[in-house]
Structure formats: C-alpha cells, structure tokens
PDB file of C-alpha atoms and ligand atoms in Angstrom:
ATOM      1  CA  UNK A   6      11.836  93.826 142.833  1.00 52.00           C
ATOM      2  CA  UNK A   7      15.400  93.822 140.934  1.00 63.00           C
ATOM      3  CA  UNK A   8      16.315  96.604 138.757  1.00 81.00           C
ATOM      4  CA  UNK A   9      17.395  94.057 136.200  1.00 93.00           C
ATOM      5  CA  UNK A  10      15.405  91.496 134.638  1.00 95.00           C
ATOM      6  CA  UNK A  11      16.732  87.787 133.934  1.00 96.00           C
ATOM      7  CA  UNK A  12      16.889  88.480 130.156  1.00 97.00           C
ATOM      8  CA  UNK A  13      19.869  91.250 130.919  1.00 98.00           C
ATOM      9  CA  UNK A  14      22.004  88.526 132.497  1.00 98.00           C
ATOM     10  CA  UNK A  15      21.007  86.632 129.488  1.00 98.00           C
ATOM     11  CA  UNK A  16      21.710  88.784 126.636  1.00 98.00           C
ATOM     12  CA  UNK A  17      25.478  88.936 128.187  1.00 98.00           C
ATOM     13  CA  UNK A  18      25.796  85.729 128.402  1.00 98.00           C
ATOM     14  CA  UNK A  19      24.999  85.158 124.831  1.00 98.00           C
ATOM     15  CA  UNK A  20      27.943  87.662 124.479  1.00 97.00           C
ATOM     16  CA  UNK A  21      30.169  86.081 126.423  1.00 98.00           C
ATOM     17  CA  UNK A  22      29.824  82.874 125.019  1.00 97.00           C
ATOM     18  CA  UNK A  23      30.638  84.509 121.552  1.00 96.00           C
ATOM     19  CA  UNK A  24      32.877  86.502 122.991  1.00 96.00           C
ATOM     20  CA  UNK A  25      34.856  83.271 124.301  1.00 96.00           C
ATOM     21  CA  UNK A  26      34.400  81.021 120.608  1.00 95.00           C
ATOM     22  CA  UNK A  27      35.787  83.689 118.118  1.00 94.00           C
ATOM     23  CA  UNK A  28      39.072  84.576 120.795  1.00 93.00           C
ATOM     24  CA  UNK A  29      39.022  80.861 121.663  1.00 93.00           C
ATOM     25  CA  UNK A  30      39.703  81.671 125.579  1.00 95.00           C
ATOM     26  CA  UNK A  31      37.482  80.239 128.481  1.00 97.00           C
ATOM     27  CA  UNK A  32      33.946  81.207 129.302  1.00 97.00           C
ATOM     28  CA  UNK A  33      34.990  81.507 132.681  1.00 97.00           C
ATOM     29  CA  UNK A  34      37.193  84.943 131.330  1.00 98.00           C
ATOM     30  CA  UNK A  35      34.807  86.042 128.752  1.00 98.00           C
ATOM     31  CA  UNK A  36      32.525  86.279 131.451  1.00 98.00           C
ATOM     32  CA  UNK A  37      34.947  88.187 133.746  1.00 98.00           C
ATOM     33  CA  UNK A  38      36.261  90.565 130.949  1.00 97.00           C
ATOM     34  CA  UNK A  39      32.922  90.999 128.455  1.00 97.00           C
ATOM     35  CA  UNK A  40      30.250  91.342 130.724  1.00 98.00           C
ATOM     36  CA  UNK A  41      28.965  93.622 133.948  1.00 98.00           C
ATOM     37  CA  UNK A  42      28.649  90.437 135.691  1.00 98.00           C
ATOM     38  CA  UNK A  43      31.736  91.224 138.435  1.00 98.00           C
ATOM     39  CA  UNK A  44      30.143  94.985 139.442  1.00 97.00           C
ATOM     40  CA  UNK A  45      26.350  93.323 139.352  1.00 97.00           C
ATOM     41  CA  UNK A  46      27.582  91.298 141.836  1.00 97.00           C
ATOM     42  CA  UNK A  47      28.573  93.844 144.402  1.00 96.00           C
ATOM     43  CA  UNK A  48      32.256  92.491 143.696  1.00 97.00           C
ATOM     44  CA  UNK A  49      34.358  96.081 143.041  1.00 94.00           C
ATOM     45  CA  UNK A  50      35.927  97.130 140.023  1.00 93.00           C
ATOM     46  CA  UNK A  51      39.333  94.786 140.883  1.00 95.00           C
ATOM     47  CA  UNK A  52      38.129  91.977 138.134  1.00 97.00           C
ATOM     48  CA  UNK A  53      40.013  89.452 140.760  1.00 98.00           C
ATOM     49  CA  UNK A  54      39.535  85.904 139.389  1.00 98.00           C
ATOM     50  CA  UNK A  55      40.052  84.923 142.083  1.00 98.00           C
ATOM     51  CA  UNK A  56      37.915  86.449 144.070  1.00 98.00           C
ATOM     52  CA  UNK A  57      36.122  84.416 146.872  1.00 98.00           C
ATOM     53  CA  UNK A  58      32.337  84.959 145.121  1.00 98.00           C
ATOM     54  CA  UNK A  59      33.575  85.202 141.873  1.00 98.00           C
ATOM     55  CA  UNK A  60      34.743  81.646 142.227  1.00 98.00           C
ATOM     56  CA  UNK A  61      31.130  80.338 144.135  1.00 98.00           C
ATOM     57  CA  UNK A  62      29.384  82.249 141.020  1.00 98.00           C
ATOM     58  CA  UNK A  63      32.114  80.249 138.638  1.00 98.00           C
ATOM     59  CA  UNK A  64      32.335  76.880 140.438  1.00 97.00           C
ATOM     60  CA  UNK A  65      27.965  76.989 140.584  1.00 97.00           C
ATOM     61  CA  UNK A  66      28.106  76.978 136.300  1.00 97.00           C
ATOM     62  CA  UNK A  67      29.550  73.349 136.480  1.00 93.00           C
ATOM     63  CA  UNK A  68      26.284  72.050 138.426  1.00 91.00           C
ATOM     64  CA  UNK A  69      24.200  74.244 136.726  1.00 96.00           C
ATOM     65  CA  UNK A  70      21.377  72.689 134.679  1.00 96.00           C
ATOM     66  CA  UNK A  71      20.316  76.238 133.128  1.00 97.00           C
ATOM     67  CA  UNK A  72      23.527  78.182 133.424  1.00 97.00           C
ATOM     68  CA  UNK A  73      21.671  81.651 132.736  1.00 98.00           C
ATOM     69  CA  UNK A  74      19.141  81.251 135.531  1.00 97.00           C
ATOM     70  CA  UNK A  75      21.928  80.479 138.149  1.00 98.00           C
ATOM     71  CA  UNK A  76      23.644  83.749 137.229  1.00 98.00           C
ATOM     72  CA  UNK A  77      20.019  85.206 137.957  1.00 97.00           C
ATOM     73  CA  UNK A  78      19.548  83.705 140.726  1.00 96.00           C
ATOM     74  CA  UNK A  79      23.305  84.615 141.900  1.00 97.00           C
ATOM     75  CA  UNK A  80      22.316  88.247 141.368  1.00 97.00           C
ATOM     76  CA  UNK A  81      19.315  88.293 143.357  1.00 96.00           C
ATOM     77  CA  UNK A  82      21.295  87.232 146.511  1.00 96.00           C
ATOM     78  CA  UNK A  83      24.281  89.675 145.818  1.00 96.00           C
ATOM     79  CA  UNK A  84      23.825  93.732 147.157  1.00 92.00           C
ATOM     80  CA  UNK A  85      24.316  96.473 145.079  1.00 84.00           C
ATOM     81  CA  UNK A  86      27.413  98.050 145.797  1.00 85.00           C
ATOM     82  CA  UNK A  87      27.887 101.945 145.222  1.00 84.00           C
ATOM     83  CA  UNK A  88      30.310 103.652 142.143  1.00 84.00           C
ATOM     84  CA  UNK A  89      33.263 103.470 143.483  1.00 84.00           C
ATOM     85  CA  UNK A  90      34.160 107.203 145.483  1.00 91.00           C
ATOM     86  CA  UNK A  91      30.590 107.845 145.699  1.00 95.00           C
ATOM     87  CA  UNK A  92      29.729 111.529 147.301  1.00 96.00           C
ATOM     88  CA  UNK A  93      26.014 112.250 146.974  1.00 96.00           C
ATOM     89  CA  UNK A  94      23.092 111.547 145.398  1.00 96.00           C
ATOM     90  CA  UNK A  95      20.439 113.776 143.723  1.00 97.00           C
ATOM     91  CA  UNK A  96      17.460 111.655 142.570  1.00 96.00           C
ATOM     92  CA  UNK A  97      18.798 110.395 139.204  1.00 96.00           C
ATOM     93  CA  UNK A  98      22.075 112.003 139.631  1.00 98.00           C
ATOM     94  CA  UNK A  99      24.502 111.413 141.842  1.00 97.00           C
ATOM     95  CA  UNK A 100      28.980 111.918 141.657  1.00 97.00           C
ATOM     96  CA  UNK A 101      31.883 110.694 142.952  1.00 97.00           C
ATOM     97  CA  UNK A 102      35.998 112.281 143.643  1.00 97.00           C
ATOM     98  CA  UNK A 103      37.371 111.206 140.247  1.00 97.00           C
ATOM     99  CA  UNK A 104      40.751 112.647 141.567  1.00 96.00           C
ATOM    100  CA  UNK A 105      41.759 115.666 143.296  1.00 95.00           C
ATOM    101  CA  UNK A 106      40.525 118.301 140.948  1.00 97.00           C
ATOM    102  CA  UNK A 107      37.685 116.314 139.164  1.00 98.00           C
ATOM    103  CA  UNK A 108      34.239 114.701 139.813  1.00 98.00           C
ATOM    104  CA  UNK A 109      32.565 112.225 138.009  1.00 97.00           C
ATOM    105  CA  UNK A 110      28.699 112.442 137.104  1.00 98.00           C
ATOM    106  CA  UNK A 111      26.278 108.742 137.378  1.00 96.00           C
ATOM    107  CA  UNK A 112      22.614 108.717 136.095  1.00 96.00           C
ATOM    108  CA  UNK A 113      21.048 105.719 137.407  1.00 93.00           C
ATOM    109  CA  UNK A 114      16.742 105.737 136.753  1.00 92.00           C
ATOM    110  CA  UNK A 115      14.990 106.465 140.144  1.00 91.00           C
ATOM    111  CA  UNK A 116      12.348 107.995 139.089  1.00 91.00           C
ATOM    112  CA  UNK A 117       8.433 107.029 139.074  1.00 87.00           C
ATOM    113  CA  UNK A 118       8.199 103.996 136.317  1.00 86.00           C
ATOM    114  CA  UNK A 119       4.764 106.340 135.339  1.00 89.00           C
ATOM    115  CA  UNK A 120       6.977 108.117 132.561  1.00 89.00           C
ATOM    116  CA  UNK A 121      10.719 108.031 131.384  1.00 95.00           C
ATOM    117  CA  UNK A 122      13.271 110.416 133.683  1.00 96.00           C
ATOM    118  CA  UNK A 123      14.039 111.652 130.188  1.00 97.00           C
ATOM    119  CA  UNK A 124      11.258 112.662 128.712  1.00 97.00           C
ATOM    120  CA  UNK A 125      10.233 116.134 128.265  1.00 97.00           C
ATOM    121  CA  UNK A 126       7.740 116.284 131.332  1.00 96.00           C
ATOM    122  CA  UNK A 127      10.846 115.747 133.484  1.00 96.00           C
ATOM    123  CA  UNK A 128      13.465 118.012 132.100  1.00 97.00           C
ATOM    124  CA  UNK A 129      12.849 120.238 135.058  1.00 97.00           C
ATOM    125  CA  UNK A 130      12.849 117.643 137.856  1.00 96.00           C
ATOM    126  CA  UNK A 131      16.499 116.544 136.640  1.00 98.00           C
ATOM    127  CA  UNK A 132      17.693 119.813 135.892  1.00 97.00           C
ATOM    128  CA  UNK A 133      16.770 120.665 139.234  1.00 97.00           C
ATOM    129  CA  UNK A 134      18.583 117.788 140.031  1.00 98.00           C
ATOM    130  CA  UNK A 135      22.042 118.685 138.597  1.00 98.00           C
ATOM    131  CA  UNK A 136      21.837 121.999 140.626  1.00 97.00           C
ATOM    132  CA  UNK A 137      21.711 120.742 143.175  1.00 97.00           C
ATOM    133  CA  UNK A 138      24.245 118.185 142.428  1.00 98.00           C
ATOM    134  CA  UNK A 139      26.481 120.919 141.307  1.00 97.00           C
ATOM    135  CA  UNK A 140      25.609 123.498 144.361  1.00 97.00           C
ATOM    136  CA  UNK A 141      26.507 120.268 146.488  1.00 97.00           C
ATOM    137  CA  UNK A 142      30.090 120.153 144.812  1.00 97.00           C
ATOM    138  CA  UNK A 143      30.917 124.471 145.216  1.00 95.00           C
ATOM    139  CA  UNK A 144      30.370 124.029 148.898  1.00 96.00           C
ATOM    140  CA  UNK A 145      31.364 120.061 149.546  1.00 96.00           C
ATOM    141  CA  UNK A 146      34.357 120.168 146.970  1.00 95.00           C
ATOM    142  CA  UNK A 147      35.806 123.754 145.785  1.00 95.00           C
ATOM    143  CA  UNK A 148      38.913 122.117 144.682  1.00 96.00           C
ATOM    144  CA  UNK A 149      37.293 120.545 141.617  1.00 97.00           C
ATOM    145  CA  UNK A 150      38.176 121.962 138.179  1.00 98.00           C
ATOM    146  CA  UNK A 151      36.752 119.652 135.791  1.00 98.00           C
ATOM    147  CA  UNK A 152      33.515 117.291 135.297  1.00 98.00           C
ATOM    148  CA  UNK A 153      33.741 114.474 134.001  1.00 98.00           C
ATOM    149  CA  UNK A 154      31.566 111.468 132.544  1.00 98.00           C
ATOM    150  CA  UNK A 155      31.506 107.814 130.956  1.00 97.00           C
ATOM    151  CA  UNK A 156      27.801 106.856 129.250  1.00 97.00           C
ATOM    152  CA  UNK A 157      26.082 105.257 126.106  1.00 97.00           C
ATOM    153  CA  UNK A 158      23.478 108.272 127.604  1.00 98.00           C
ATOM    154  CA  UNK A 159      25.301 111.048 125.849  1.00 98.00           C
ATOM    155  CA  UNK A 160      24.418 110.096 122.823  1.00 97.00           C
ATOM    156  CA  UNK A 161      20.522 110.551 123.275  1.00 98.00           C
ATOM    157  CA  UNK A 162      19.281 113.714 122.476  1.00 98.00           C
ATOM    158  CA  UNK A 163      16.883 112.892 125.276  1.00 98.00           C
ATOM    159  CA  UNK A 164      19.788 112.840 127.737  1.00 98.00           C
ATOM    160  CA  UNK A 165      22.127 115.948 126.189  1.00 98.00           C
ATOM    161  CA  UNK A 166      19.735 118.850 126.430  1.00 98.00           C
ATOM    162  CA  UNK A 167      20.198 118.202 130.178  1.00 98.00           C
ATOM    163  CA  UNK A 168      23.945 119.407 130.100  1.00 98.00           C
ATOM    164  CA  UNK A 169      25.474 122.646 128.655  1.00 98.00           C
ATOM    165  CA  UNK A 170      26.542 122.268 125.009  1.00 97.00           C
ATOM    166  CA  UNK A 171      30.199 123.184 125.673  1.00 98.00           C
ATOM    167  CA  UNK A 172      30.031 119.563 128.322  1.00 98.00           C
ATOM    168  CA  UNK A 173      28.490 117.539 125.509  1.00 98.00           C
ATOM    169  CA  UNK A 174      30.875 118.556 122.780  1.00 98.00           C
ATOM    170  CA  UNK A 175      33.815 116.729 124.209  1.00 98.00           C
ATOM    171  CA  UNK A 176      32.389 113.188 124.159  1.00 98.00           C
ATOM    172  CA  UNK A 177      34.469 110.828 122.593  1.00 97.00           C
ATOM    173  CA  UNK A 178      34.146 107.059 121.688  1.00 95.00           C
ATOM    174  CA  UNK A 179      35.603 104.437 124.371  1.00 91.00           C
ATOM    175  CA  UNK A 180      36.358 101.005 122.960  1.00 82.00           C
ATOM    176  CA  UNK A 181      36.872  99.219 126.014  1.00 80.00           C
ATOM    177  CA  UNK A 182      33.614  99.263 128.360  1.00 91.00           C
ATOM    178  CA  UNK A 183      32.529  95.402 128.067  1.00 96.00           C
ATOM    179  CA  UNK A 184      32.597  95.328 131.713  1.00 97.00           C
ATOM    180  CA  UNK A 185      30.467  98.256 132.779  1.00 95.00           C
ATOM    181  CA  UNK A 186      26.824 100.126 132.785  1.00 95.00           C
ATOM    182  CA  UNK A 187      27.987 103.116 130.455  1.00 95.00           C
ATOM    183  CA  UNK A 188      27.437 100.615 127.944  1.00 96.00           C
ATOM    184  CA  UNK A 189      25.194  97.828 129.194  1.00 97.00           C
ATOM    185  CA  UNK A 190      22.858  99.873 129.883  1.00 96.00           C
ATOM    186  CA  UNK A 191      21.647 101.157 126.447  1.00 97.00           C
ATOM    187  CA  UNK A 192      19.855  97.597 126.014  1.00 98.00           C
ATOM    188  CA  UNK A 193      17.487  98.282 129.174  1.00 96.00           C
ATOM    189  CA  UNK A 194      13.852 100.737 129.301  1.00 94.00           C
ATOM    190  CA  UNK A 195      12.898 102.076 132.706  1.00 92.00           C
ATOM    191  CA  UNK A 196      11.859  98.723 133.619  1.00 92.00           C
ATOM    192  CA  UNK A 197      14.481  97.283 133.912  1.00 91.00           C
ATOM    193  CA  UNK A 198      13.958  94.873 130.523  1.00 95.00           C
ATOM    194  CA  UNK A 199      16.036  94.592 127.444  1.00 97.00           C
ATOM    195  CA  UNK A 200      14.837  96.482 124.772  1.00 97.00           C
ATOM    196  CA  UNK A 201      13.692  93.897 121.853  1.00 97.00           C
ATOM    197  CA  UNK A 202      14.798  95.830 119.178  1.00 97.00           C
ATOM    198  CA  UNK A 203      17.895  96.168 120.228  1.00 97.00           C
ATOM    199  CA  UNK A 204      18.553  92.945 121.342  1.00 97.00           C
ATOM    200  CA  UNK A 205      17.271  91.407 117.917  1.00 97.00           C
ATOM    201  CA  UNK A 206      19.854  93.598 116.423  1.00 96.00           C
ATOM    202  CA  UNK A 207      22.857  92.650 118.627  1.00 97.00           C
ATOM    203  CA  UNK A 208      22.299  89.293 118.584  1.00 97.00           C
ATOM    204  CA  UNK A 209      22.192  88.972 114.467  1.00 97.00           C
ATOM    205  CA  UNK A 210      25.096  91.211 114.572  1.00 96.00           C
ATOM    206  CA  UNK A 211      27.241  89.080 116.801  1.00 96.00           C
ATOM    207  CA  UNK A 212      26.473  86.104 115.046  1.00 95.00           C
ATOM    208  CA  UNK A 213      27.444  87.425 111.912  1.00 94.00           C
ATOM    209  CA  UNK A 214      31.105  88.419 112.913  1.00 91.00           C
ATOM    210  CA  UNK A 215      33.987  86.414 113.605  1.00 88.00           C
ATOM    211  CA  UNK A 216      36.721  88.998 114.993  1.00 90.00           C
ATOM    212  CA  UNK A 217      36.996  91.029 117.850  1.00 89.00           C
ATOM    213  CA  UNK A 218      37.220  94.541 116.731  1.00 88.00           C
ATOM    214  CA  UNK A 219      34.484  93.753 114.598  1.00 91.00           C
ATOM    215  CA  UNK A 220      32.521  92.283 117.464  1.00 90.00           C
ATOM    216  CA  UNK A 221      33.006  95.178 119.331  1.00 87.00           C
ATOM    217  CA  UNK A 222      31.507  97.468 116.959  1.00 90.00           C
ATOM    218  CA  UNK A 223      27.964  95.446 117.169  1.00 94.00           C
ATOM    219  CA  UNK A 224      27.118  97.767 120.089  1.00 95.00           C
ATOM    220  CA  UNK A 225      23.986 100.004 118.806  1.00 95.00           C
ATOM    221  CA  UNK A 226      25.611 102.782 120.908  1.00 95.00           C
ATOM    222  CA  UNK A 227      29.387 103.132 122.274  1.00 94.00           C
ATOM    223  CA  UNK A 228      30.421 104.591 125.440  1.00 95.00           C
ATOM    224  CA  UNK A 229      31.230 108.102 125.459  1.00 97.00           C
ATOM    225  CA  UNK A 230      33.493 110.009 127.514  1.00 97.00           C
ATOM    226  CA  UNK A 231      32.930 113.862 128.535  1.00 98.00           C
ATOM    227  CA  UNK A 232      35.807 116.427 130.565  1.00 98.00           C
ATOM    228  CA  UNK A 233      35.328 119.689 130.615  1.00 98.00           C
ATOM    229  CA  UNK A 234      36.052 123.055 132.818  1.00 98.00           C
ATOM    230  CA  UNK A 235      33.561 122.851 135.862  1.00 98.00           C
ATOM    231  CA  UNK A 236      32.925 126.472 134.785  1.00 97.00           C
ATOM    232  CA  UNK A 237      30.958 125.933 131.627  1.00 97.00           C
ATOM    233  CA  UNK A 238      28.187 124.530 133.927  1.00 97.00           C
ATOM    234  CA  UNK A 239      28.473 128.273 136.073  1.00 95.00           C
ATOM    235  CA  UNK A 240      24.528 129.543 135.671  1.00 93.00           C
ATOM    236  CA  UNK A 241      23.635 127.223 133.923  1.00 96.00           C
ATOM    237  CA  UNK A 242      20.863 125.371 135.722  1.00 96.00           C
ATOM    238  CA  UNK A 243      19.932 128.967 137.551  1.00 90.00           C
ATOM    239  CA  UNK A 244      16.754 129.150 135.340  1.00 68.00           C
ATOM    240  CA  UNK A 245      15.489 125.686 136.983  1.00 51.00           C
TER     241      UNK A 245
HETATM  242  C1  COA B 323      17.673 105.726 130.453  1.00 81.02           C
HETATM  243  C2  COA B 323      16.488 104.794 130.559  1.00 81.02           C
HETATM  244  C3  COA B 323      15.737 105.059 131.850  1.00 81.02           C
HETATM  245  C4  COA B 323      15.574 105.048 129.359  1.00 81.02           C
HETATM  246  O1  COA B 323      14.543 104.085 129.388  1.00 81.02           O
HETATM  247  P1  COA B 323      12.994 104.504 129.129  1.00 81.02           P
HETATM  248  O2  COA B 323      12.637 105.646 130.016  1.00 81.02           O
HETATM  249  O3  COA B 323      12.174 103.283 129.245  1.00 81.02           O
HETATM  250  O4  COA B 323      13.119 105.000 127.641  1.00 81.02           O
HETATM  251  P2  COA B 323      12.021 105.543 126.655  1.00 81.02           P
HETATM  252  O5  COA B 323      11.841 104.493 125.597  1.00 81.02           O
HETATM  253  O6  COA B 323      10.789 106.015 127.350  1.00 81.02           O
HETATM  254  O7  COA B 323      12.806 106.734 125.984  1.00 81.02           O
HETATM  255  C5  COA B 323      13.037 107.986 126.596  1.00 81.02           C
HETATM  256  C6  COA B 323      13.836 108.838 125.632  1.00 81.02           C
HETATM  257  O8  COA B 323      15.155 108.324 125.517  1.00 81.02           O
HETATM  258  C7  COA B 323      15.369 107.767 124.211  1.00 81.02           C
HETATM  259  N1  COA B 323      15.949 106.431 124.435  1.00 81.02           N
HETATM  260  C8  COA B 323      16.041 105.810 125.612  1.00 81.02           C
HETATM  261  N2  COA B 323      16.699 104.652 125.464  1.00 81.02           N
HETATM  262  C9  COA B 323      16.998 104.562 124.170  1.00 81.02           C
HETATM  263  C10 COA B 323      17.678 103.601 123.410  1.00 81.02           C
HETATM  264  N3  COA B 323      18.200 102.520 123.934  1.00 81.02           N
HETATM  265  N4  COA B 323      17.810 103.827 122.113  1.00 81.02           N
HETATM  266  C11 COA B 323      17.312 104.917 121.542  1.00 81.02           C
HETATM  267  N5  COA B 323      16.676 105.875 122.206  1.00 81.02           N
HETATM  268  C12 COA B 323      16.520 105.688 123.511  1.00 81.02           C
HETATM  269  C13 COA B 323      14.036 107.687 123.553  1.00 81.02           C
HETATM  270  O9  COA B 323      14.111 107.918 122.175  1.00 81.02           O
HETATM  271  C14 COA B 323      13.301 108.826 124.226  1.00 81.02           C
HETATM  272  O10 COA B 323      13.710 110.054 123.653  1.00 81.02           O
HETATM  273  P3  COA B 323      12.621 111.089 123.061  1.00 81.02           P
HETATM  274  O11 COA B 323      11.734 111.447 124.229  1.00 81.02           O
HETATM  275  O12 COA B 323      13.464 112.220 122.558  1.00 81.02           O
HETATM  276  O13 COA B 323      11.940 110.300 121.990  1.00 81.02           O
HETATM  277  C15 COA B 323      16.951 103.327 130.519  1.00 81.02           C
HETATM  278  O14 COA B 323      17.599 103.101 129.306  1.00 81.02           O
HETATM  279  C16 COA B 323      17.857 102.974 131.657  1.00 81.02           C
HETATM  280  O15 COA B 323      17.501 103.000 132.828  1.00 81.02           O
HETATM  281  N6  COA B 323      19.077 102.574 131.293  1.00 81.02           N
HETATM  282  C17 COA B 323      20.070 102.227 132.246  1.00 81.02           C
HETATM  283  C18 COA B 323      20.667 103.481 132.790  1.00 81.02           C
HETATM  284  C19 COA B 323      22.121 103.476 132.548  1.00 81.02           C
HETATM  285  O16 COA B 323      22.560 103.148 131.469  1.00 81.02           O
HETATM  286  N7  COA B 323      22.844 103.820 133.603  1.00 81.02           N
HETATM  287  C20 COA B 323      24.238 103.883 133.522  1.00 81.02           C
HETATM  288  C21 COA B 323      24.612 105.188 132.968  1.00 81.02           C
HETATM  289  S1  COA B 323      26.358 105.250 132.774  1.00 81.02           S
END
C-alpha cells in the first residue's frame, strides 16, 4: 500500500491549477515549480523539464480523461527515491551530509499506524531514536559542527519537545518550499490521507486570493528552518 493517498496528488493539483491562472504561466510549470510532484516521482531534486519521465508524466495529461487519477496512477509505478546524501536511518529519523561540517535531520512516519509517532506514548521510542541517530553521527561523522533541519513539523508542540530548546529556537519561516515534503506534508495523518480540515481551509483560502505572495501565505503551517551547534544536543537524549 502507498504512503500517499490519491486525494494528496489531488489537493496539489488543485494548487497548481491556481497556481498557473493567477501567474498566467502553463500548468505544465505550475506543476513542476508548486507541487512535490518531481521528488514523488523518484525524479531528484534537478526540477529538469525536460527530464525523460517528467515529459511521459506531462505528455500522459493530454490523453488523460481524469488528469488527477493519471498522476495517481503515475505515482504508483514510480520508486521512492531517498533524500538526497542520505546516511542512516533510525526508525522515524534518519540524516544526510548537508556539507562538510553539517547534517541534516528527516522524520518520515514508520511507525505502527496503531497510534501517532508523536504522541506522548512514543516520546521515548523516538527519543531513543535521535540517540541513536546522533551516537551514529560522533562515530560515523566527527567533523560535523552543526544540525540542521527544514519542516512544517517544528511547529507542533507534538514534534518540538523531541529536540533541545536551544535547536528549536532558531526556526525561521521559508517562503519557498512549494516543491517539497517540509511543507506538503502538514496536510497528511499517519495514514497517509489529507487531513479534511485542513484541506477545507486551503482550498477556500486559495480561491479567495488572486496574487502570489498572498497565495503563498494560505499554507496552515510554513516551513521552518533550524541550525544550530551540534553541541546543544551533547546529553541530551542520555536520560532515554
Ligand atoms: C506527522 C504525522 C505522522 C502526524 O499524523 P498523525 O499521527 O495522524 O497525527 P495526529 O492527528 O494523531 O496528531 C499527533 C499530534 O500531532 C499534532 N498534529 C499532527 N498533525 C497536525 C496538523 N496537521 N495540524 C495540527 N496538529 C497536528 C496533533 O495535534 C497531535 O498533537 P497532540 O498529541 O499534542 O495533540 C503526519 O502528519 C505525517 O506523516 N506527515 C508527513 C510527514 C512529513 O511531513 N514528513 C516530512 C517532514 S520534513
């Protein structure tokens, strides 16, 4: 079974095809720039236009008698393809070489669907995941100085009492995530389905505006970017 339902290729769509009538530009590049299409698709991070399944996925819309079920059905025969620098994983966690001195944390849901990887019954199984994650990086990767992250997570108290205060306290807003998870993936539960709240909300929001920044703010949550010293997390999952 996918990790993502049909009606998370469908609410970007619907954003895409906003997206593309308010900056009057093609579909085809709404669909490449606004929405996590390109990365579903096991394509990279190179947003190549031109690329030789981009342009299958593309050319397929013309034929396409429900336009949102072929990019479904284009999903399910694409593979996953790992963050990009990917080291190791740790259940929920895993992180990748950001750049000589830094690492980069993922959360990605892999736990049982029986209860949410953030609830309260399972602070300890993912703090016991980030010491390991962070043990892993002493031995694996000495060199690094600083931890970084990108996620609509850190604003969730759910998600922040996982990390040392000192980590969480440097997030700041990015405006330009249209194309990945760290914002994307606000709209899904554990299941892998869109939230309906939420997408009741961004869908009268979108509607209602007719610019881009303005569009852009219609996001519940925004991305949010952490960096800090890789000391502040020294001890600090010991009592796991
Ligand atoms: C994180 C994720 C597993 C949460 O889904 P879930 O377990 O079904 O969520 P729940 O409704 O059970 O909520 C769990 C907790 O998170 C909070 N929460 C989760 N998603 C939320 C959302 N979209 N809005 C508000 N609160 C949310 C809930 O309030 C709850 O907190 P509480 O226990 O303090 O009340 C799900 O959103 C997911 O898998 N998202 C994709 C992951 C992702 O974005 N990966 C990329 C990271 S860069």
């Amino acid at each position: 079974m996918s990790r993502y339902s049909r009606a998370f290729f469908e609410l970007q769509w619907r954003f895409a095809e906003r997206v593309a009538a308010i900056s009057s530009s093609p579909l085809e590049v709404a669909l490449l720039h606004y929405t996590n299409f390109y990365i579903r698709f096991g394509l990279g991070r190179q947003f190549d236009a031109n690329h030789s399944v981009w342009r299958i996925y593309i050319d397929g819309l013309t034929d396409a008698a429900d336009p949102v079920e072929w990019t479904w059905r284009f999903f399910l025969t694409r593979e996953e393809m790992p963050p990009p620098a990917l080291v190791a994983r740790f259940g929920c966690f895993s992180y990748a070489i950001a750049s000589d001195t830094a690492i980069r944390l993922h959360f990605s849901n892999i736990d049982s669907p029986a209860y949410s990887p953030l609830s309260r019954k399972r602070i300890d199984a993912r703090r016991a995941e980030l010491r390991a994650l962070f043990e892993h990086v002493m031995h694996a990767n000495p060199s690094t100085q600083r931890v970084l992250g990108t996620s609509w997570l850190y604003n969730l108290p759910a998600y922040r009492r996982l990390f040392p205060l000192a980590y969480i306290e440097t997030a700041r807003e990015l405006t330009t995530r249209f194309q990945n998870m760290p914002l994307w993936g606000q709209f899904l539960d554990r299941y892998g389905n869109v939230r309906p709240d939420m997408q009741t909300y961004f869908l009268q929001r979108i509607a209602q505006h007719r610019d881009m920044a303005a569009i852009a703010q219609c996001f519940p949550f925004r991305a949010l970017a952490t960096d800090v010293s890789i000391a502040v997390f020294d001890g600090f999952y010991d009592a796991s």
